[in-house]
Coordinates of C-alpha atoms in Angstrom, one line a residue:
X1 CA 33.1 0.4 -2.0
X2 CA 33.9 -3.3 -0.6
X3 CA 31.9 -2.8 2.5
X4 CA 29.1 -1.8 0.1
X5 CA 29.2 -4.3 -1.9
X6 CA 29.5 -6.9 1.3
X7 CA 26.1 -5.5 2.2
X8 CA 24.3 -5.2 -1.3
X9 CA 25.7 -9.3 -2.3
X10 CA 23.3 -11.0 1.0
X11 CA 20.4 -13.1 0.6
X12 CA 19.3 -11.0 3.7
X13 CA 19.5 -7.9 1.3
X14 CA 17.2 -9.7 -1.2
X15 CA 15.0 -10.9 1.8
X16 CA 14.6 -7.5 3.0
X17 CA 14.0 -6.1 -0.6
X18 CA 10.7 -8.2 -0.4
X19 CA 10.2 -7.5 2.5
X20 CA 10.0 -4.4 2.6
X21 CA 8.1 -4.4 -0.6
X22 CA 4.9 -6.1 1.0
X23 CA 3.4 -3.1 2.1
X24 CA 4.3 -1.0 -0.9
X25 CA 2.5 -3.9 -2.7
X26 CA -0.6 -3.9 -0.6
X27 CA -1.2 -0.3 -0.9
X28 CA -0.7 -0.3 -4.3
X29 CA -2.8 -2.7 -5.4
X30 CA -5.4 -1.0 -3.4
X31 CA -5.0 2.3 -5.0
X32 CA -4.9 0.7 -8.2
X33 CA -8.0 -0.7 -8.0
X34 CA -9.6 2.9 -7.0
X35 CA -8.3 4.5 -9.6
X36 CA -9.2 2.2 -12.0
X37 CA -12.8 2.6 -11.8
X38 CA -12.2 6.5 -11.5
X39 CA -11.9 7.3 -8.3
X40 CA -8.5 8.7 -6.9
X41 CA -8.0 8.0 -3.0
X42 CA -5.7 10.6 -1.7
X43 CA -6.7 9.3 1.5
X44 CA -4.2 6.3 1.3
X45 CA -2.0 7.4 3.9
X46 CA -4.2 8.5 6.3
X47 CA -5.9 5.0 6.3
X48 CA -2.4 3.0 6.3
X49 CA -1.9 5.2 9.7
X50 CA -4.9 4.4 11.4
X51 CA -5.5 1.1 10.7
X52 CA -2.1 0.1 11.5
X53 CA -3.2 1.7 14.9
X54 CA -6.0 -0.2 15.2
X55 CA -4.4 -3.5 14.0
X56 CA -1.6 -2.8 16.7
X57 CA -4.5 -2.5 19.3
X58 CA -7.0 -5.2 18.5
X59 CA -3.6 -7.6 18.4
X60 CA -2.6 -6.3 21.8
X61 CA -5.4 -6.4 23.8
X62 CA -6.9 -9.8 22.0
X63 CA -3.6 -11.7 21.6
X64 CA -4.5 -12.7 18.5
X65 CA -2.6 -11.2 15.3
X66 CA -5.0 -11.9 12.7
X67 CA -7.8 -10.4 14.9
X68 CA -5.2 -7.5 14.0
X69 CA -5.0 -8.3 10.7
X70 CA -8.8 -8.1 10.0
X71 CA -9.5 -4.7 12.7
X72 CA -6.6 -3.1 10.4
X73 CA -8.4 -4.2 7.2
X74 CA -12.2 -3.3 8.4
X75 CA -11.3 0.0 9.2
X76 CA -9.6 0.3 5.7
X77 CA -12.8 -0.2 4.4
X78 CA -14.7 1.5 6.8
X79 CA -12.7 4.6 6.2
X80 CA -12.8 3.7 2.2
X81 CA -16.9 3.4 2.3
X82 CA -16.3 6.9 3.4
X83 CA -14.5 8.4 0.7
X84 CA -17.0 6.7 -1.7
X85 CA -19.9 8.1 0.0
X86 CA -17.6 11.6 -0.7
X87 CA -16.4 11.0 -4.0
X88 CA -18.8 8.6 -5.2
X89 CA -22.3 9.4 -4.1
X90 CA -22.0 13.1 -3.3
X91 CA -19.6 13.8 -6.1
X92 CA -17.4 15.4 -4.2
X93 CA -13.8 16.7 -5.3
X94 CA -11.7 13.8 -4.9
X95 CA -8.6 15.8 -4.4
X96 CA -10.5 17.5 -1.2
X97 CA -11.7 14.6 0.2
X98 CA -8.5 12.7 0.0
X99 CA -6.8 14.9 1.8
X100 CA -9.6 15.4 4.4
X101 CA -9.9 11.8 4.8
X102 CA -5.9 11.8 5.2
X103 CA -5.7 14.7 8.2
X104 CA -9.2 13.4 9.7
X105 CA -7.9 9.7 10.1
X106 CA -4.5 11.1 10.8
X107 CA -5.5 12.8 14.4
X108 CA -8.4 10.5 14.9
X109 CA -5.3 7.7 14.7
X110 CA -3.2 9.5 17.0
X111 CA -6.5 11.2 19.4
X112 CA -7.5 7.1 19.8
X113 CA -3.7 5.7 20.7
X114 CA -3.2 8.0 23.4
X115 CA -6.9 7.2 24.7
X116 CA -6.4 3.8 24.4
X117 CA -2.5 3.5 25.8
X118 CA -1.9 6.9 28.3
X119 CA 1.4 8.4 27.9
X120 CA 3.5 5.3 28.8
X121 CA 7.2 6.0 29.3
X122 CA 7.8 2.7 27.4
X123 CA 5.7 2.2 23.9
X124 CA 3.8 -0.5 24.0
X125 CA 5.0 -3.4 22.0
X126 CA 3.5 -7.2 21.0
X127 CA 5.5 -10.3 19.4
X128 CA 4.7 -9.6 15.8
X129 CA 4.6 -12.6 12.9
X130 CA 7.6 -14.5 12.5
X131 CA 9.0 -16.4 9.5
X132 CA 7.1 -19.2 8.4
X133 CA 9.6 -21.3 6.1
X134 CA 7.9 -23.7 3.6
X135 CA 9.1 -27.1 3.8
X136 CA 11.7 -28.0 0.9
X137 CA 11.1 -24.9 -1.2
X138 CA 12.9 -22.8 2.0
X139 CA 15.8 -25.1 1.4
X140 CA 16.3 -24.1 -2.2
X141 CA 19.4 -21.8 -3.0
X142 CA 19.1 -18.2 -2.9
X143 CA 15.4 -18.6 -3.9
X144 CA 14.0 -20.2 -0.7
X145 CA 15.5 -17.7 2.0
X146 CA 14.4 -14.8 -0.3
X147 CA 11.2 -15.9 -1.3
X148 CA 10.1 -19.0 0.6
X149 CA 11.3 -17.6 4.0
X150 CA 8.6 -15.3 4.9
X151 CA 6.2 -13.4 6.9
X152 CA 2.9 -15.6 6.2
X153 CA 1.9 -11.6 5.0
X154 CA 4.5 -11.9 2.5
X155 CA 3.1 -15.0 1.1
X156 CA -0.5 -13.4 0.8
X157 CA 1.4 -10.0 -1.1
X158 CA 2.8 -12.4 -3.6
X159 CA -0.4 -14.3 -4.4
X160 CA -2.3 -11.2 -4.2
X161 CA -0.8 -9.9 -7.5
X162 CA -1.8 -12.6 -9.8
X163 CA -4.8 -12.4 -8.0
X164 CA -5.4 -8.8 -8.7
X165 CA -4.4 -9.2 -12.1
X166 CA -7.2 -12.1 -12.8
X167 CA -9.9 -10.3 -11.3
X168 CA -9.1 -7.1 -12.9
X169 CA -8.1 -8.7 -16.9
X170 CA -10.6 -12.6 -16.1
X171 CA -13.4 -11.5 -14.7
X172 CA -16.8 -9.8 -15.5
X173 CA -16.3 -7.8 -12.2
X174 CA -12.9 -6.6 -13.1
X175 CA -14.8 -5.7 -17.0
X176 CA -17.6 -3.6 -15.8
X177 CA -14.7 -1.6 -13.3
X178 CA -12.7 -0.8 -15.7
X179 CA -15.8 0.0 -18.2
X180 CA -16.4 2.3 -15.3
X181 CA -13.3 3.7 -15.3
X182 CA -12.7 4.6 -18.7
X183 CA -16.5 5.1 -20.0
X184 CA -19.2 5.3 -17.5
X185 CA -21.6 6.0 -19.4
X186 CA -21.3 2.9 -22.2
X187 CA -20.7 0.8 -18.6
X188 CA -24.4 3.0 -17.5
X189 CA -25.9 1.4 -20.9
X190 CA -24.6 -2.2 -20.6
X191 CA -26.5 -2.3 -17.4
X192 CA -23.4 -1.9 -15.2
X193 CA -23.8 0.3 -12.0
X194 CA -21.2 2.5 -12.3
X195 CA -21.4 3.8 -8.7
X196 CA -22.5 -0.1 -7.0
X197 CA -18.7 -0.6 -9.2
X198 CA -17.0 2.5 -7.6
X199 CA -18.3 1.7 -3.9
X200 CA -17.3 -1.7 -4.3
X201 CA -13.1 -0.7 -5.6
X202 CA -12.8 2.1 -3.4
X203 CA -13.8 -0.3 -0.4
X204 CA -11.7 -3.1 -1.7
X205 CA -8.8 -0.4 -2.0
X206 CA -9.2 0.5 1.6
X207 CA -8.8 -2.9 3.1
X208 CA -5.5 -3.8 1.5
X209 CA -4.5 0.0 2.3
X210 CA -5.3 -1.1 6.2
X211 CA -3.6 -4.7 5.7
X212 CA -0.4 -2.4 4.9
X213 CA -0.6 -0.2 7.6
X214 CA -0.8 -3.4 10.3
X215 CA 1.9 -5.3 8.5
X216 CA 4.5 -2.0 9.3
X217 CA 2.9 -2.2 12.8
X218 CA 2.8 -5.8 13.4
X219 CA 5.5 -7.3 11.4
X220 CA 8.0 -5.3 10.4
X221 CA 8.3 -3.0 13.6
X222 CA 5.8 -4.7 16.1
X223 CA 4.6 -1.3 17.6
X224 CA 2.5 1.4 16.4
X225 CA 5.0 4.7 16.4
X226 CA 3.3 8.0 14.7
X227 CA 5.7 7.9 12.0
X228 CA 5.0 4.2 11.0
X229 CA 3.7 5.1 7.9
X230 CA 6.4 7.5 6.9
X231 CA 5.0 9.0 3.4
X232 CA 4.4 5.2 2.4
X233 CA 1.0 5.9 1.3
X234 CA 2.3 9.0 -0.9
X235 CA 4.8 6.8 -2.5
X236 CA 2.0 4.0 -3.3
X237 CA 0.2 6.5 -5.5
X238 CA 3.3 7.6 -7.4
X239 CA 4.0 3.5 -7.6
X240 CA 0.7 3.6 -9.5
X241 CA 1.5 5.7 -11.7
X242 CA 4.7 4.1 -12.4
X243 CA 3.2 1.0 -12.9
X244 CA 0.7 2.1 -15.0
X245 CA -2.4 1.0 -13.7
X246 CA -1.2 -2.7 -14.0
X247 CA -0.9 -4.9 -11.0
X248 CA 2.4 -7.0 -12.4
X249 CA 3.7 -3.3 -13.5
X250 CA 2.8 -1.9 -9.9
X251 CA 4.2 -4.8 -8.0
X252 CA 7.1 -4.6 -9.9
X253 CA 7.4 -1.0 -8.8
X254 CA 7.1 -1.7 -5.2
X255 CA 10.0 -3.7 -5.9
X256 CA 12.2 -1.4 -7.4
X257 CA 11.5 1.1 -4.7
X258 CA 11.8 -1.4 -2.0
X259 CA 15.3 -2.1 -3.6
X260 CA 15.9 1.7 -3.2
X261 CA 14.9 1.4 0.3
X262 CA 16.9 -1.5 1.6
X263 CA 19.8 -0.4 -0.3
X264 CA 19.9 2.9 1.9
X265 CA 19.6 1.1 5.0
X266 CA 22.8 -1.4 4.0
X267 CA 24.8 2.1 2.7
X268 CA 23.8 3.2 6.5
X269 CA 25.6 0.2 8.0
X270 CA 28.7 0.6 5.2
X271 CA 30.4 2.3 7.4
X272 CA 30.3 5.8 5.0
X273 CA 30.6 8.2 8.1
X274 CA 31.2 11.0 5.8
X275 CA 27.8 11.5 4.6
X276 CA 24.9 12.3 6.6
X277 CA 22.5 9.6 7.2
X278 CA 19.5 12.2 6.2
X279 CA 21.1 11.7 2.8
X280 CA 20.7 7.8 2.6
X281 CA 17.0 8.4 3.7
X282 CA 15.5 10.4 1.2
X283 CA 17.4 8.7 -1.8
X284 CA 14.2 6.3 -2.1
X285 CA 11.9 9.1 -2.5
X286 CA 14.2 11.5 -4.7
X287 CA 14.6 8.6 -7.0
X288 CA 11.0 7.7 -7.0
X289 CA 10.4 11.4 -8.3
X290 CA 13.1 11.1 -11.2
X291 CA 11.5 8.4 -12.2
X292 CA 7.7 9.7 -12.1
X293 CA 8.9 12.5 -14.3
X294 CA 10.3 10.3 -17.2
X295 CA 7.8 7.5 -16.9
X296 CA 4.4 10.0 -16.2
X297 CA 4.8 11.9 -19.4
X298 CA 3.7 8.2 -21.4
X299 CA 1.6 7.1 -18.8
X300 CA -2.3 7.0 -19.6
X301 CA -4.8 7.2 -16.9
X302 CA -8.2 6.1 -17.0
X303 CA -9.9 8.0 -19.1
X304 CA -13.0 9.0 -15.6
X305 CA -10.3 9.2 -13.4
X306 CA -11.6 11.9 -10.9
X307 CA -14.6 12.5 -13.2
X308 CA -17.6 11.9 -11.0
X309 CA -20.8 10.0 -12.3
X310 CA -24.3 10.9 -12.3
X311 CA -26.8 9.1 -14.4
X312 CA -29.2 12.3 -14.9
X313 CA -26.5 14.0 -16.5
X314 CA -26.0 13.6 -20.5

């Protein structure tokens, strides 16, 4: 229990919590902002995979990580254009083309990394982003290494929160998608286009699903491995849930289960032989499940959520 607690009572334990929560919070958001205007993207961890591939590769080949950063989050929204086109403008089943999306970009991911690298003996790897301290507020106790002491990815999760939550609770964008969301047809009569809306948050959705999928490729394990992704996107949509369509709610979600997650990786390095490490790995996601059954029974989705829209129906 000592050697526990040694772990658990770091500032590199609370570092890790948020960092490991930066991807969680990206993905979230993005989902969030799907489902909010009524479209659920089950394709989230399909797209995390692939464009953490071809983040890894445009940064490897260019030298240039935010040349990564922005191949990761175009194909995001390439690949969330396409489940719009699905969903949106075909009306497709959004359950069906989640998952379609989420095996298609799964082998097209792992069809394009062995076109692109051979069968090398030794992964490929690149120097991924390093700690960018912030002058004086890094030197603050506690508070600066956790917080100020950060991936510059980090820094653009935390602001991306308050962000999220002006746009969607500030803004007449963030009005008309959640009019779409809940009532698409009063949002059809206010003049809003309800699919224009749709298109636009399933898109948006997709490029902070593809900046998730690069920061696990190119900051937290600087190499694209096919298990990067490891259910993350799953989790992102239960985090949704959880957070109840809110982005402070959500963030404070990935947090919790970020906490999960770093606390299973220090009970690993306790020293606590006697249990099998397979045990400390799926605690996060058992947890995660506990708590979507007591907290989903009160939760209230928007109202269209995987309801498509067509104006010629009344």
């Amino acid at each position: 229990m000592i050697a526990v607690l040694d772990q658990i009572l770091q500032v590199g334990f609370l570092a890790a919590i948020v960092r490991i929560a930066t991807p969680l919070i990206f993905a979230t958001l993005g989902e969030m902002f799907s489902e909010r205007s009524g479209v659920l993207n089950l394709g989230i961890e399909g797209i995390m995979l692939i464009s953490a591939m071809t983040g890894f590769s445009a940064a490897y080949y260019s030298g240039s990580l935010w040349v990564g950063i922005a191949a990761a989050a175009a194909t995001g929204a390439l690949l969330g254009f396409l489940h719009a086109v699905l969903t949106v403008a075909l009306g497709l089943s959004q359950h069906v083309a989640g998952i379609g999306l989420t095996l298609f970009s799964t082998g097209l991911a792992f069809f394009l990394f062995r076109l692109i690298f051979g069968q090398q003996a030794t992964p490929p790897s690149i120097t991924g982003f390093a700690t960018v301290p912030i002058p004086l507020l890094s030197q603050i106790p506690v508070l600066g290494p956790v917080i100020f002491n950060q991936f510059t990815l980090v820094y653009i999760a935390i602001l991306a929160v308050p962000l999220a939550a002006f746009v969607l609770y500030r803004t007449p964008w963030g009005l008309a998608l959640r009019m779409a969301g809940e009532n698409p047809r009063a949002a059809d009569s206010a003049g809003v286009s309800v699919i224009r809306i749709r298109f636009q948050a399933v898109v948006l959705g997709g490029a902070l699903m593809g900046i998730a999928g690069a920061f696990l490729s190119m900051a937290q394990f600087n190499a694209f491995t096919f298990g990067v992704i490891s259910g993350r996107g799953w989790v992102a949509i239960a985090l949704v849930v959880f957070g109840r369509w809110d982005p402070w709610r959500c963030a404070g979600a990935a947090l919790l289960f970020a906490a999960i997650d770093a606390l299973q990786l220090r009970l690993q390095a306790s020293g606590l032989g006697h249990i099998p490490y397979q045990a400390f790995l799926v605690l996060p996601f058992v947890l995660t499940i506990v708590a979507m059954a007591l907290i989903s029974r009160n939760a209230v989705a928007p109202a269209a959520l995987l309801k498509p829209f067509r104006r010629e129906e009344r």
